[in-house]
Coordinates of C-alpha atoms and ligand atoms in Angstrom, one line a residue:
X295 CA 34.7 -6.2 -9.8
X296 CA 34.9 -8.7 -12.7
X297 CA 36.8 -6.5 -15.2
X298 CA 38.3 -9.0 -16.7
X299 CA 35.5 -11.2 -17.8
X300 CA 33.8 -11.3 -21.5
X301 CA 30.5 -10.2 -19.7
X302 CA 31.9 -7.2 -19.0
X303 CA 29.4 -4.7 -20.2
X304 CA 30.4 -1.2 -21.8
X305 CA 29.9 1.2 -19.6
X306 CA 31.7 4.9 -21.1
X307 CA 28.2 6.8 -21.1
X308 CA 28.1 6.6 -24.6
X309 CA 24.7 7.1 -26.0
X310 CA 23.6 3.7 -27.3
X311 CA 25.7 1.4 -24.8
X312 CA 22.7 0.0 -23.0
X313 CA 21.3 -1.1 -26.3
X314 CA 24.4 -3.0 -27.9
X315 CA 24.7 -4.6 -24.1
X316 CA 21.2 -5.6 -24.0
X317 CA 21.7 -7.2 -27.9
X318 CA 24.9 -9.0 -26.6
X319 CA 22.8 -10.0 -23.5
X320 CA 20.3 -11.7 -26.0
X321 CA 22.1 -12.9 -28.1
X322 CA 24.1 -15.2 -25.0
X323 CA 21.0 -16.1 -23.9
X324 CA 19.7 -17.4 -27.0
X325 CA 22.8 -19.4 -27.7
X326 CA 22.4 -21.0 -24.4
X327 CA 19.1 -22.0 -25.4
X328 CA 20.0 -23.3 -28.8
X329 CA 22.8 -25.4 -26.4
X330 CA 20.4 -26.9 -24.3
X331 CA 17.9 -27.2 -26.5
X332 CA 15.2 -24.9 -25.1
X333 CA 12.8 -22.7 -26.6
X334 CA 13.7 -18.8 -26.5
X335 CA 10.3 -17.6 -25.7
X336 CA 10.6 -19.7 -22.2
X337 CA 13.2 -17.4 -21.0
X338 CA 12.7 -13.6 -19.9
X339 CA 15.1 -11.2 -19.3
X340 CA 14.8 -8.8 -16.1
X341 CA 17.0 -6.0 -16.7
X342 CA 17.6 -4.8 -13.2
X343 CA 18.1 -1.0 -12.9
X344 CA 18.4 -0.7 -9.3
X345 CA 20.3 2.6 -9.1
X346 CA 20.1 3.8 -11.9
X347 CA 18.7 7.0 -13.4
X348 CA 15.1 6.7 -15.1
X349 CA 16.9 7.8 -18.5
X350 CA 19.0 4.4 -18.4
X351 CA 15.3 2.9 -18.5
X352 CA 14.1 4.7 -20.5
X353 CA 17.2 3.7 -22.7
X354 CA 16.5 -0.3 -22.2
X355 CA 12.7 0.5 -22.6
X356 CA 13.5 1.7 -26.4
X357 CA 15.3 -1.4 -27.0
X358 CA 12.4 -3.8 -26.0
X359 CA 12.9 -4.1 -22.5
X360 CA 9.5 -4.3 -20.6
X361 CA 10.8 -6.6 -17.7
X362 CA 13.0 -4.1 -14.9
X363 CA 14.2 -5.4 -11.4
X364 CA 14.3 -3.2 -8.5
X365 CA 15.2 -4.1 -4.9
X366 CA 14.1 -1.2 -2.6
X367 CA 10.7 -0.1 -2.3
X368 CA 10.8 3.8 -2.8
X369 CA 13.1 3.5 -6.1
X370 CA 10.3 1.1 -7.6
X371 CA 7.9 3.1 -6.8
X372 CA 9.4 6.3 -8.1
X373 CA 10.3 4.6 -11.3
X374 CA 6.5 3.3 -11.6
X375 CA 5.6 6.6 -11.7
X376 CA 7.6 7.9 -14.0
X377 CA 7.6 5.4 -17.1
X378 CA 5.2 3.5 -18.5
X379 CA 2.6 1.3 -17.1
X380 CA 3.2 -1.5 -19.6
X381 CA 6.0 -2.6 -17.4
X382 CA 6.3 -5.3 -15.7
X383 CA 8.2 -4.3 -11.9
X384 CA 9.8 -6.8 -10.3
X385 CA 10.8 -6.8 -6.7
X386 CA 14.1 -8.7 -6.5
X387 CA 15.3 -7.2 -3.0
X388 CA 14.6 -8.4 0.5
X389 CA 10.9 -7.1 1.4
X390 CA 10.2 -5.6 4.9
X391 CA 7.1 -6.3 6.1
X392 CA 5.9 -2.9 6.9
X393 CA 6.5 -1.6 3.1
X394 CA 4.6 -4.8 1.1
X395 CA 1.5 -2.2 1.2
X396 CA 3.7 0.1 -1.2
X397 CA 4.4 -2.1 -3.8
X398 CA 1.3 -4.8 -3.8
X399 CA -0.3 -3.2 -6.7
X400 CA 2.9 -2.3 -8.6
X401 CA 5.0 -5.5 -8.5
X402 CA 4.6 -8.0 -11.2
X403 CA 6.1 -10.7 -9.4
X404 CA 8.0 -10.2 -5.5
X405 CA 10.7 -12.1 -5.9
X406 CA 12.2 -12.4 -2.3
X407 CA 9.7 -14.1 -0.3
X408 CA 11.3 -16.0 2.6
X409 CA 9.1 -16.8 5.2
X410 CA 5.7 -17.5 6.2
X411 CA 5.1 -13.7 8.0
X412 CA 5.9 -12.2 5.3
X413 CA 3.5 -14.1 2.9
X414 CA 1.0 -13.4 5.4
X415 CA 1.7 -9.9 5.0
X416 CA 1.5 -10.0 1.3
X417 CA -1.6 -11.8 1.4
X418 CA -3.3 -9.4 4.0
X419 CA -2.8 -6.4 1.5
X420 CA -3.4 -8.3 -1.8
X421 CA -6.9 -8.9 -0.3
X422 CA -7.2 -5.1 1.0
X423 CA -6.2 -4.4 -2.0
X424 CA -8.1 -6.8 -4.2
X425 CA -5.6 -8.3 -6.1
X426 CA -3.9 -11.6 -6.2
X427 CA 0.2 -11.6 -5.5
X428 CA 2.6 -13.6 -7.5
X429 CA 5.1 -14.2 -5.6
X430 CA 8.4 -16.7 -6.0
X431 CA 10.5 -17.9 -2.8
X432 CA 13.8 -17.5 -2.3
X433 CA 15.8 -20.8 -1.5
X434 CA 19.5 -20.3 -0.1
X435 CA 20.4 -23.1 -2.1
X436 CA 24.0 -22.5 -1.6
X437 CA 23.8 -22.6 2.0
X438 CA 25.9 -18.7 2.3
X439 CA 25.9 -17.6 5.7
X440 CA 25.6 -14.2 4.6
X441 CA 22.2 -14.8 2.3
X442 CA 18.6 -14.0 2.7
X443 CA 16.5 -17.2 2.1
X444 CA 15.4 -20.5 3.1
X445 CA 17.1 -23.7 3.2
X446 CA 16.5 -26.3 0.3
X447 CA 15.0 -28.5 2.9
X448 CA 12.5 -26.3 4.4
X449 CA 10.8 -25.4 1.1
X450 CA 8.1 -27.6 0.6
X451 CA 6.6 -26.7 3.7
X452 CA 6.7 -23.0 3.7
X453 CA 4.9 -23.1 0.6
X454 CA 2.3 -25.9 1.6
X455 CA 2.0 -22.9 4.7
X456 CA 0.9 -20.3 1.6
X457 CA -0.8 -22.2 -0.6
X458 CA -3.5 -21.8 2.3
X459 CA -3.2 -18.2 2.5
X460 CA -5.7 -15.8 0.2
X461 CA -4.8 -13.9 -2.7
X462 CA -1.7 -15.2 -3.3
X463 CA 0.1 -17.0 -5.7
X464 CA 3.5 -19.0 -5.7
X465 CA 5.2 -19.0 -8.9
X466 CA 8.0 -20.7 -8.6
X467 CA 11.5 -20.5 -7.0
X468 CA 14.3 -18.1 -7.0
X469 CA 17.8 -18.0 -5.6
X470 CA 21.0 -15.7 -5.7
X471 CA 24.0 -18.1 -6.3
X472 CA 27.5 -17.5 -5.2
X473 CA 29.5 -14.8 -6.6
X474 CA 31.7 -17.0 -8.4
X475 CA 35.1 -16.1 -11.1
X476 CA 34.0 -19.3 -13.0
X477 CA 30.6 -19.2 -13.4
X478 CA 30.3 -23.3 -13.9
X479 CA 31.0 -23.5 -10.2
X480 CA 27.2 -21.9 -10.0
X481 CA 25.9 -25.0 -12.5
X482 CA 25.6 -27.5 -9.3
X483 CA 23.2 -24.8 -7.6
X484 CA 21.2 -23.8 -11.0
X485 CA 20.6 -27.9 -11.2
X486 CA 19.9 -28.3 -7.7
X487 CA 16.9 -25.4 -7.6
X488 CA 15.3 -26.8 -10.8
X489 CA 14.9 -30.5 -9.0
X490 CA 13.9 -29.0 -5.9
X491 CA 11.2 -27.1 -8.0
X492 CA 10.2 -30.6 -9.8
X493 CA 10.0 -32.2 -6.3
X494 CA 7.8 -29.5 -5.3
X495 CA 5.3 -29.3 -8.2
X496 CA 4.5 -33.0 -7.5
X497 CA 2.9 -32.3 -4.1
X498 CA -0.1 -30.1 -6.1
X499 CA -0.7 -27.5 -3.7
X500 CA -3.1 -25.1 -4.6
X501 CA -2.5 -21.5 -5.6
X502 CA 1.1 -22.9 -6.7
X503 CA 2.6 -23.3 -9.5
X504 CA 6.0 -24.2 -10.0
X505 CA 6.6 -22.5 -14.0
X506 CA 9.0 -20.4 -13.1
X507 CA 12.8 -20.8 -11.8
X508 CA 14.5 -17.2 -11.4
X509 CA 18.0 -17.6 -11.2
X510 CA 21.3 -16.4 -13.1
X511 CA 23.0 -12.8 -13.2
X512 CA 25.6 -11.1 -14.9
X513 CA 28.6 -13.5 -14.1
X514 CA 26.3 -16.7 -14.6
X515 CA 23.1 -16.1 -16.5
X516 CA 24.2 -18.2 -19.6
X517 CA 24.7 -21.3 -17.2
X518 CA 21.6 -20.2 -15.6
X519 CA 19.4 -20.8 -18.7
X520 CA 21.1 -24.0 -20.0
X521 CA 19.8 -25.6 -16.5
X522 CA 16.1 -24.4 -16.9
X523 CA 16.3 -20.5 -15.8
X524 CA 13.2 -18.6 -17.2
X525 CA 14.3 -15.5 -15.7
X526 CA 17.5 -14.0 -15.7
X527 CA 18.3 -10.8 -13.7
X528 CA 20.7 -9.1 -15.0
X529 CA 22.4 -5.6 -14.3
X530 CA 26.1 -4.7 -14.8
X531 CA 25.7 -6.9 -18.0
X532 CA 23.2 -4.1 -19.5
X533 CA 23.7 -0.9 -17.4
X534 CA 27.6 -0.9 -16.9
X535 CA 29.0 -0.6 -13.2
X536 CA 26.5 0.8 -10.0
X537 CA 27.7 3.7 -8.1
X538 CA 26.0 3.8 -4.8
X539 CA 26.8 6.8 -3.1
X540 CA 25.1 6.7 -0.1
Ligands
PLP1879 C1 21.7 -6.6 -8.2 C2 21.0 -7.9 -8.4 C3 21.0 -8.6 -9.6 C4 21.9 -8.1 -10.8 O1 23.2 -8.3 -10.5 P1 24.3 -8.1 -11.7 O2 25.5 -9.0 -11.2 O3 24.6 -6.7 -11.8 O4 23.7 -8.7 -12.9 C5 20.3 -9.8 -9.7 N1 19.5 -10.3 -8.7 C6 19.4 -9.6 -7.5 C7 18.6 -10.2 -6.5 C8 20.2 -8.4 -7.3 O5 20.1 -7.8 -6.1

């Protein structure tokens, strides 16, 4: 798919490939900070494994990595169980309703959260579950026809609709920008999300919070971070090319 670009990542199997990607991975994203002047420790990086095999983790694991993305239910859960529990799972997919009781008590943070139903149904078993979900919501902020989340301008009051709900807790915002050949194009959406999460954080809802902004992938995450990103998901850049073969 992008093949041509510097992010490529190394992806011949070799043993050892997912730690010099997850160095160069680094190392870009702490040149972006030194760039825009921001403070390495503010950014986090969420190597997202959907697809691949629990050895890849296991790989990234040994290199530091305690931060994995998954976006379908099962596959997080059947990582969970099988590496350690001092990682922090994060559900970066589109979340059905009827799985949220799956994942309530594994997910660190739920990344996806569009709509006021399905904060209700987070809420409903964080409370049967006693514990309190951090969630983020996902804004459309490119306005793609084809993309799961809200629009920019129907933000503030879907989360002034959960800051009433129990046993939840809004984080911050998230969006999945355009796939783009030059990722500057993406630096108009990146800048757009941050002020929207600014505008937000002045209305003081409770139970929201407004600390974190998770944007930026492979193609983009550098541009990402120099316009406030303090997560960046990124896959192909550390685990090499996804094969889905279903
Ligand atoms: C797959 C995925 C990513 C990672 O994409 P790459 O381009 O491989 O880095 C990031 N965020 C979400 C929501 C994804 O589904």
């Amino acid at each position: 798919m992008n093949e041509d670009k510097k992010h490529t990542a190394k992806s011949d199997m070799s043993y050892g490939y997912i730690a010099e990607n997850i160095k160069t991975v680094q190392s870009n994203i702490l040149s972006a900070c030194k760039l825009s002047e921001r403070y390495p420790e503010e950014v986090t990086l969420i190597a997202v494994s959907k697809t691949m095999p629990v050895s890849a983790l296991r790989e990234a694991y040994d290199c530091g990595c305690r931060h994995f993305g998954e976006n379908k239910v099962q596959e997080l859960v059947d990582k969970y169980e099988q590496l350690p529990k001092d990682i922090k799972w994060h559900m970066i997919g589109h979340l059905q309703r009827n799985k949220v009781k799956y994942i309530i008590d594994k997910a660190y943070l739920i990344h996806g959260v569009d709509s006021l139903r399905l904060a209700e149904e987070i809420s409903r078993e964080a409370v049967k579950k006693n514990v309190v979900a951090h969630i983020l919501i996902e804004v459309n902020i490119a306005q793609e026809e084809s993309k799961f989340g809200i629009k920019k301008e129907e933000a503030a009051a879907l989360i002034e609709n959960i800051s009433k709900l129990p046993s939840i807790q809004v984080e911050g915002l998230m969006t999945i920008a355009p796939y783009v050949e030059n990722s500057e194009e993406n630096r108009q959406y990146f800048v757009s999300l941050r002020q929207l999460s600014v505008d937000i954080m002045k209305k003081n809802n409770d139970n929201v919070s407004m600390n974190v902004l998770s944007m930026g992938m492979t193609g983009d995450y550098e541009v990402a971070v120099e316009e406030g990103a303090t997560y960046v998901r990124v896959g192909t850049g550390i685990f090499g090319d996804r094969h889905y073969n279903s």
